[in-house]
PDB file of C-alpha atoms in Angstrom:
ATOM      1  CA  UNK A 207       0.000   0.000   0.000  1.00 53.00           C
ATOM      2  CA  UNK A 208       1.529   3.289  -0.687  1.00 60.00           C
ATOM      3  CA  UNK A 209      -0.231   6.565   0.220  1.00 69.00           C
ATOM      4  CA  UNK A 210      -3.563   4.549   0.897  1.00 70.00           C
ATOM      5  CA  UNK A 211      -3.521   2.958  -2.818  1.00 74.00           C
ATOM      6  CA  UNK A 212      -3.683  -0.795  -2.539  1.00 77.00           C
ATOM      7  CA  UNK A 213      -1.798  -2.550  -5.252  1.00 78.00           C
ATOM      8  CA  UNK A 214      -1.995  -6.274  -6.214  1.00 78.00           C
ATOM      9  CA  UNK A 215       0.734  -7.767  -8.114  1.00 82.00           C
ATOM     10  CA  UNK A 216      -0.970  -9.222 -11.583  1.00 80.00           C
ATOM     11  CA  UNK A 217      -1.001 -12.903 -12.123  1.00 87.00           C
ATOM     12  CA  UNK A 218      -0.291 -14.559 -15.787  1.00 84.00           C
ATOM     13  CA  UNK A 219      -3.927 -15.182 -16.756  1.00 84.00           C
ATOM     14  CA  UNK A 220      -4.879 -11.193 -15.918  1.00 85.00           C
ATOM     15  CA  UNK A 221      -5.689  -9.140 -18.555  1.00 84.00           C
ATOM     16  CA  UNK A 222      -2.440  -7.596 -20.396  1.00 84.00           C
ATOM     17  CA  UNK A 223      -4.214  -5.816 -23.046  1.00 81.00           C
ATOM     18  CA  UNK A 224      -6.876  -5.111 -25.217  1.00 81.00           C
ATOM     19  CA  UNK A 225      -6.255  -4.820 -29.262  1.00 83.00           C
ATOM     20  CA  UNK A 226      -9.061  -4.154 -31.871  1.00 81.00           C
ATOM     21  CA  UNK A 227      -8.978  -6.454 -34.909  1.00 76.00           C
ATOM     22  CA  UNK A 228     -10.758  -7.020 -38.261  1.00 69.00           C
ATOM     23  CA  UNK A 229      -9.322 -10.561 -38.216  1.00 62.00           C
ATOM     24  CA  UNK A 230     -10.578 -12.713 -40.948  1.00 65.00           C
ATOM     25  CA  UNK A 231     -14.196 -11.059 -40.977  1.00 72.00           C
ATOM     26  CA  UNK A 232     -13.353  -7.186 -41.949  1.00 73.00           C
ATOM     27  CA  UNK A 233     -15.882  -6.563 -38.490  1.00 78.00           C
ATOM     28  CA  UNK A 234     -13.821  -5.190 -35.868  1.00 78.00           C
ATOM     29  CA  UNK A 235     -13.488  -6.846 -32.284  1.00 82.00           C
ATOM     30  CA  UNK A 236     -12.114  -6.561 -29.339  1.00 84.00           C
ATOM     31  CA  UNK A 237      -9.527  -8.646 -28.481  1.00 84.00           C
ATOM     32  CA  UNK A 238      -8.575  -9.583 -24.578  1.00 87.00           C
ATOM     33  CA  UNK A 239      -4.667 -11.127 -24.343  1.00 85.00           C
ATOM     34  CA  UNK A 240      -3.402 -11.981 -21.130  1.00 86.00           C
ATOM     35  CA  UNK A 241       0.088 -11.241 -19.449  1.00 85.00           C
ATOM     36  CA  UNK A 242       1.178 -15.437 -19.861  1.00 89.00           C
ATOM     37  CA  UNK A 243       0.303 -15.509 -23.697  1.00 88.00           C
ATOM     38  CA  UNK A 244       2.270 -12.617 -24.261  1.00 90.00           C
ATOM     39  CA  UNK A 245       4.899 -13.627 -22.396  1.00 92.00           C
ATOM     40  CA  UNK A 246       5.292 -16.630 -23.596  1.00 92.00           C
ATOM     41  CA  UNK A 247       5.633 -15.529 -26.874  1.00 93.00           C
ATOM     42  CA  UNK A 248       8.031 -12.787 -26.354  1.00 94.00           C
ATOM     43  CA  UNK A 249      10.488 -15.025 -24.479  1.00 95.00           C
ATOM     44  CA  UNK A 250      10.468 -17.582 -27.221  1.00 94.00           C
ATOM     45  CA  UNK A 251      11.596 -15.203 -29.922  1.00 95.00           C
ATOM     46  CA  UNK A 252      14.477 -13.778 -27.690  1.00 97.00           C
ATOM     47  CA  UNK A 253      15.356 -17.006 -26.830  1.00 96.00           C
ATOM     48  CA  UNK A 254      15.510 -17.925 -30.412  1.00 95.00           C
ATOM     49  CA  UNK A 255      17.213 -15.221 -31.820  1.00 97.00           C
ATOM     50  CA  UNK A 256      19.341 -14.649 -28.876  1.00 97.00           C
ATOM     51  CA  UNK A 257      17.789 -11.008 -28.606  1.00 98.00           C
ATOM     52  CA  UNK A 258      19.844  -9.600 -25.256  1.00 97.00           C
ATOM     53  CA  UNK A 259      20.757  -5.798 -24.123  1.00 98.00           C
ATOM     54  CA  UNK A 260      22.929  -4.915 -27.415  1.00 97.00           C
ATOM     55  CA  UNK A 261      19.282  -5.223 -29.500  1.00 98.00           C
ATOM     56  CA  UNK A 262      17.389  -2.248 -30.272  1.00 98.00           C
ATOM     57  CA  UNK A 263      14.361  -2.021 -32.473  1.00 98.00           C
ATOM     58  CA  UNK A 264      13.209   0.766 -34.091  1.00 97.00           C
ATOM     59  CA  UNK A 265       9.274   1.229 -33.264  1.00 96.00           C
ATOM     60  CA  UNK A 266       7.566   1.830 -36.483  1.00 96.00           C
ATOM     61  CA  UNK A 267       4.099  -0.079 -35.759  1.00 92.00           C
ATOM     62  CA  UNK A 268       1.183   1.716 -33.753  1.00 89.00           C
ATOM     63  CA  UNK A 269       0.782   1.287 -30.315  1.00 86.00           C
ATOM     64  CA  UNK A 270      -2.613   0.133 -31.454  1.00 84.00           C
ATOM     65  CA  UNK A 271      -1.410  -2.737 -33.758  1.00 85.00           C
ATOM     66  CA  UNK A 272       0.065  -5.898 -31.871  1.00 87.00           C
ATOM     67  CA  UNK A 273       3.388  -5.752 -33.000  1.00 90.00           C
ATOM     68  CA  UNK A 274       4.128  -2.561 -31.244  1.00 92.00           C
ATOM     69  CA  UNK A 275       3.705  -5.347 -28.012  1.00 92.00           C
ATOM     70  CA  UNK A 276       6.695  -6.668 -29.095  1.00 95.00           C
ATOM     71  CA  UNK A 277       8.559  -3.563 -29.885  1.00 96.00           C
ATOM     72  CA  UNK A 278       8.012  -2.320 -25.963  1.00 95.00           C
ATOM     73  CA  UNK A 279       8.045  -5.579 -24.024  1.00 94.00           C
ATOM     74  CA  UNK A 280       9.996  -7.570 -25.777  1.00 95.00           C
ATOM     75  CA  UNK A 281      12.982  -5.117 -25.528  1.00 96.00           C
ATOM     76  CA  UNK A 282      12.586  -4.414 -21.949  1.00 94.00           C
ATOM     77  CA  UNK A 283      12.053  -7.690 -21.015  1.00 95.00           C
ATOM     78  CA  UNK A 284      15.946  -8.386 -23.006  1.00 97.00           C
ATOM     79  CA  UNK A 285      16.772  -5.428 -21.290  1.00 97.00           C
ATOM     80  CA  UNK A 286      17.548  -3.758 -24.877  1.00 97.00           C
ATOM     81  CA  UNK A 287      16.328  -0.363 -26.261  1.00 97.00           C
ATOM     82  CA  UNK A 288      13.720   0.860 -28.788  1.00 97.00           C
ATOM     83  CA  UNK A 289      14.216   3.489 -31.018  1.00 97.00           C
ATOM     84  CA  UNK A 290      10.821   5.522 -31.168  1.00 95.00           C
ATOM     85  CA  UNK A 291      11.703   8.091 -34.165  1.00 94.00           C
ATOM     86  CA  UNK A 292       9.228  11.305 -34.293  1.00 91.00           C
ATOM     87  CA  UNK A 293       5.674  11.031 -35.566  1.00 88.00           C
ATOM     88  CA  UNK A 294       6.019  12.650 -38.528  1.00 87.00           C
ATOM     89  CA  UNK A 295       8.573  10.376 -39.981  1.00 86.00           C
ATOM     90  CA  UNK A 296       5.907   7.794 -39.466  1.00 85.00           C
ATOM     91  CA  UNK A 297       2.832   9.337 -40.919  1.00 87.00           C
ATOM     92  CA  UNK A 298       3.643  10.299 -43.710  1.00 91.00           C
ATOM     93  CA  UNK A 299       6.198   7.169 -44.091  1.00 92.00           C
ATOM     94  CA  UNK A 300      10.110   8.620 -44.106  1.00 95.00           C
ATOM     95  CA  UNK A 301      11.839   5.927 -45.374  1.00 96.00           C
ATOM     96  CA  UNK A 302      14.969   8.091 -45.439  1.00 96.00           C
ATOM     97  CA  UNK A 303      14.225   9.172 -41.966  1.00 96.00           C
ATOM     98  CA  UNK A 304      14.216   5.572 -41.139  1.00 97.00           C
ATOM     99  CA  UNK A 305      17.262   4.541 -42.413  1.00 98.00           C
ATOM    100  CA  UNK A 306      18.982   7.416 -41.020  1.00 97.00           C
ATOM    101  CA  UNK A 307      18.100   5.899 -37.619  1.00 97.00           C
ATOM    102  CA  UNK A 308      18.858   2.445 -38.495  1.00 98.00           C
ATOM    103  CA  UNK A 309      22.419   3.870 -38.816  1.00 97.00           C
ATOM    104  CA  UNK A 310      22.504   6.218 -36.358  1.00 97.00           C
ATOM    105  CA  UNK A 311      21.327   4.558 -33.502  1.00 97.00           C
ATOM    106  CA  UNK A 312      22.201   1.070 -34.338  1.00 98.00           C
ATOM    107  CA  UNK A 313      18.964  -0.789 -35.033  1.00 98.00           C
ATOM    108  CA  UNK A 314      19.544  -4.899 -34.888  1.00 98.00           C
ATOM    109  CA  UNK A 315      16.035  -5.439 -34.922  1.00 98.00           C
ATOM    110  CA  UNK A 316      13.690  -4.375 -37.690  1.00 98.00           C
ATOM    111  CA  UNK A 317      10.107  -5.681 -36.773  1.00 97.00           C
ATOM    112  CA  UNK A 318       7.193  -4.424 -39.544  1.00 96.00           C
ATOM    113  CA  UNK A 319       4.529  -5.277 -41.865  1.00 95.00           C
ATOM    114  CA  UNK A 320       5.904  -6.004 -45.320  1.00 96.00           C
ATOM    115  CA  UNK A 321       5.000  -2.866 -46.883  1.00 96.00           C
ATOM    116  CA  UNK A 322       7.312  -0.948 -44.518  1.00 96.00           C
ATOM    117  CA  UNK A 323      10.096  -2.492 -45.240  1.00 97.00           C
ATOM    118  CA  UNK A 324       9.560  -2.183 -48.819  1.00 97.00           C
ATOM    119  CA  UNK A 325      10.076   1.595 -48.653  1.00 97.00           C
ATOM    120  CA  UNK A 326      12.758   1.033 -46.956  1.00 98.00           C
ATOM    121  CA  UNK A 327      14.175  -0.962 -49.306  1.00 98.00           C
ATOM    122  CA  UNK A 328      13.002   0.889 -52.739  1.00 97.00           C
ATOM    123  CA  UNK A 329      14.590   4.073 -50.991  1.00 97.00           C
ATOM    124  CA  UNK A 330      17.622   2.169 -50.854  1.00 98.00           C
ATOM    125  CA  UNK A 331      17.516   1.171 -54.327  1.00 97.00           C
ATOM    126  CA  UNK A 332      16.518   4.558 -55.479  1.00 97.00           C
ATOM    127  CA  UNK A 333      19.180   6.440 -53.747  1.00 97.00           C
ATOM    128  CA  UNK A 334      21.916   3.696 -53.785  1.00 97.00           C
ATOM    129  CA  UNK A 335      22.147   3.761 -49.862  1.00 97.00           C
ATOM    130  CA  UNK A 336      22.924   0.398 -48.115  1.00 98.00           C
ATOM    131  CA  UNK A 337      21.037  -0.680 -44.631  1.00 98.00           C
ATOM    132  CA  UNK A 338      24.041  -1.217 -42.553  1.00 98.00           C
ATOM    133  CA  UNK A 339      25.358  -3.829 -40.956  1.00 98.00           C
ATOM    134  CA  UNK A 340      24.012  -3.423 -37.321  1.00 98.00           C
ATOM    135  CA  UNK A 341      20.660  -4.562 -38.629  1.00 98.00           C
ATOM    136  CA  UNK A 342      20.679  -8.632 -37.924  1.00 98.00           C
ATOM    137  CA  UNK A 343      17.253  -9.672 -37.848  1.00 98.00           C
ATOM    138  CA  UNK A 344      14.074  -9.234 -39.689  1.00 98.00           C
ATOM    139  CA  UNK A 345      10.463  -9.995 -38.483  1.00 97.00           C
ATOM    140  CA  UNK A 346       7.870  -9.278 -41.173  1.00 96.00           C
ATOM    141  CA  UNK A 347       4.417 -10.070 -40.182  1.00 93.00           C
ATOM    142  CA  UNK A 348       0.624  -8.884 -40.813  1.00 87.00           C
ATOM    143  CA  UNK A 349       0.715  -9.017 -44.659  1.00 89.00           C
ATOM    144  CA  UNK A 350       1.639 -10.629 -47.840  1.00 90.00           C
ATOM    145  CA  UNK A 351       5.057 -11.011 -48.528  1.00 93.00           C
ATOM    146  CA  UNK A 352       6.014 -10.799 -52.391  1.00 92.00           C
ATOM    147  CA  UNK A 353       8.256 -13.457 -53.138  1.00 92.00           C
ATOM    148  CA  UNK A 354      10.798 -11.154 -54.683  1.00 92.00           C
ATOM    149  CA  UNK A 355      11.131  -8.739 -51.350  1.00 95.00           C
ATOM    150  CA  UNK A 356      13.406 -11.006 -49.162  1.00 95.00           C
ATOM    151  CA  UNK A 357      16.043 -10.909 -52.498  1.00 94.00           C
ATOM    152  CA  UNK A 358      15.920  -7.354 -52.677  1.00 96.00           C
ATOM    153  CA  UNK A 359      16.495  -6.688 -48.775  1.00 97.00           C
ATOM    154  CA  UNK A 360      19.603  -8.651 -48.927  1.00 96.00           C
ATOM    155  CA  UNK A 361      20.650  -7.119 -52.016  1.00 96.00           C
ATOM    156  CA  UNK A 362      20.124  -3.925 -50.034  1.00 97.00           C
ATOM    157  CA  UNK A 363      21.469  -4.564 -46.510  1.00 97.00           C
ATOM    158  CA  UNK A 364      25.255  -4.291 -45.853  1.00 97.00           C
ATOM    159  CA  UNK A 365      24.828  -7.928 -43.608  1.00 97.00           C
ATOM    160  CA  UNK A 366      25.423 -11.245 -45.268  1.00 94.00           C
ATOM    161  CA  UNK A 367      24.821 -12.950 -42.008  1.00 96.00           C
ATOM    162  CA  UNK A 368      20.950 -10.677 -42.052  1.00 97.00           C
ATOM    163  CA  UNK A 369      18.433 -13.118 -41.080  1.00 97.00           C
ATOM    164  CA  UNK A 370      14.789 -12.563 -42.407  1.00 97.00           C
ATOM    165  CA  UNK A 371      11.457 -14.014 -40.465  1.00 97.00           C
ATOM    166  CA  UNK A 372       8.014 -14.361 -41.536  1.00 96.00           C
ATOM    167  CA  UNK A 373       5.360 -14.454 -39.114  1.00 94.00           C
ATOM    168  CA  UNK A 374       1.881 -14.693 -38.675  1.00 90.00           C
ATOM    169  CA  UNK A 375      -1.426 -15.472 -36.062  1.00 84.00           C
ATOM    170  CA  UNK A 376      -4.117 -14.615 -34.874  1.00 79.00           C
ATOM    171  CA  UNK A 377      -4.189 -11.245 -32.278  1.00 79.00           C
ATOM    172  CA  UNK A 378      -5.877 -13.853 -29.969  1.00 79.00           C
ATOM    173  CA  UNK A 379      -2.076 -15.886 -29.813  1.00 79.00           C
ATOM    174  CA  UNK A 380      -0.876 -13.005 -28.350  1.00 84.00           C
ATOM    175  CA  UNK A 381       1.038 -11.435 -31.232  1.00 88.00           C
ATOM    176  CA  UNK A 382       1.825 -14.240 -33.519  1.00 90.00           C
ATOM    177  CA  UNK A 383       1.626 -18.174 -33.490  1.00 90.00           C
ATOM    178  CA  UNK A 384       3.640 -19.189 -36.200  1.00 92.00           C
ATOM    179  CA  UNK A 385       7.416 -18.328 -37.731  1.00 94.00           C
ATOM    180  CA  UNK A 386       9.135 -19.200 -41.060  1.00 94.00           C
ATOM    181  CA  UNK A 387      12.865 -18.212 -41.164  1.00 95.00           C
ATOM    182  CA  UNK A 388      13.268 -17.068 -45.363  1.00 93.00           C
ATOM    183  CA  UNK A 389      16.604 -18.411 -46.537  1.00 88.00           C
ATOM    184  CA  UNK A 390      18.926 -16.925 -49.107  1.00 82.00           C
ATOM    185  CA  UNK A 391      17.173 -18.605 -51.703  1.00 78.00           C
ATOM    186  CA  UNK A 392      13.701 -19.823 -52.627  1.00 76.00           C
ATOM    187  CA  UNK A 393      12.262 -22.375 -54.168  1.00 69.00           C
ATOM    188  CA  UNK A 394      11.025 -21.367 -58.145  1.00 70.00           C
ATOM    189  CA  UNK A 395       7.791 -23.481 -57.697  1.00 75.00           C
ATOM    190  CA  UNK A 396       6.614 -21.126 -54.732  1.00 79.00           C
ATOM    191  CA  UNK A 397       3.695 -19.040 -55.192  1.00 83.00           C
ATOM    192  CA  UNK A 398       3.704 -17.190 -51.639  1.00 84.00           C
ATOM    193  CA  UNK A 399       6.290 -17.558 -48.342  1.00 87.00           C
ATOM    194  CA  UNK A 400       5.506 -20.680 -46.527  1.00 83.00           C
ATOM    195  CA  UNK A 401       3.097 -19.380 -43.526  1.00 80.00           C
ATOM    196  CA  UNK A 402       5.156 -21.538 -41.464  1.00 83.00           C
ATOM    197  CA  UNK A 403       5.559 -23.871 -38.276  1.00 88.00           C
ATOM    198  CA  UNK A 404       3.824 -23.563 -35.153  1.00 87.00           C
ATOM    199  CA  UNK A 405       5.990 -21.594 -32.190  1.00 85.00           C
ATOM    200  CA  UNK A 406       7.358 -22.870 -29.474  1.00 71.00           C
TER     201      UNK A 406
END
């Protein structure tokens, strides 16, 4: 108790948060994740990925839109940093602006629906800038992926060691359910990204 407030300490199957999503039938809902889903999910990936205090991620997504859940908690909970760059690099999109940062501050960690990372990448190709070499990992989730996007970020980024990760779920697994790693090279017969295997 502190100043005559009584706190309780939150147990894993409380609430964590509350996310609005179309999901599969364009009629938005309400969707009620708890504090164990969440974290399970977020310690998976940085166990996976070995995601410690050198990562930062630079927070692109809404704080309305799941994967900003990773963005906040998964960094603190790795004790690493997010970048959060100024609004109006965000809306209107500054890929520039972005890339700027990337450099700048370091980003490992680039966490975004497709489409973001596609202006990222088609400024890069338009201005003959190269993402550099900080940036490790890749989560792309939330969309589509075009088959010829995971070529073009390597061709783009400075890494050869860059690692690229398609993901998908429902809101209601607590951010996503399912992971694909996207090797160096894809098969010819593919018509989309494998959707993946279930997570840990």
């Amino acid at each position: 108790m502190a100043d005559g407030v009584a706190f309780r300490v939150a147990s894993p199957g409380d609430l964590a948060y509350l996310i609005y999503t179309s999901g599969s039938t364009g009629l938005p809902k309400g969707v009620r994740c708890h504090h164990e889903g969440a974290r399970n999910t977020i310690l998976d990936l940085n166990s996976q990925f070995g995601i410690g205090a050198s990562d930062r991620v630079l927070a692109l997504s809404s704080l309305s839109f799941d994967l900003s859940v990773y963005d906040v908690f998964g960094m603190l909970e790795a004790g690493g940093a997010v970048v959060v760059p100024k609004a109006d690099s965000v809306s209107p999109p500054d890929p520039e602006k972005w890339l700027e940062l990337v450099r700048e501050d370091e980003v490992t960690i680039w966490n975004t629906v497709p489409r973001y990372l596609e202006l990222l990448v088609s400024h890069c190709e338009q201005s003959g800038e190269k993402i550099p070499p900080c940036l490790r990992l890749i989560f792309m989730s939330g969309d589509f992926i075009p088959l010829t996007l995971p070529k073009r970020i390597r061709d783009a980024c400075q890494n050869e060691d860059l690692r690229i990760i398609s993901m998908g779920g429902a809101t209601e697994a607590a951010i996503w359910s399912n992971i694909y790693e996207i090797g160096a090279s894809l098969d010819g017969a593919w018509s989309s990204i494998p959707y993946g295997q279930a997570m840990m």
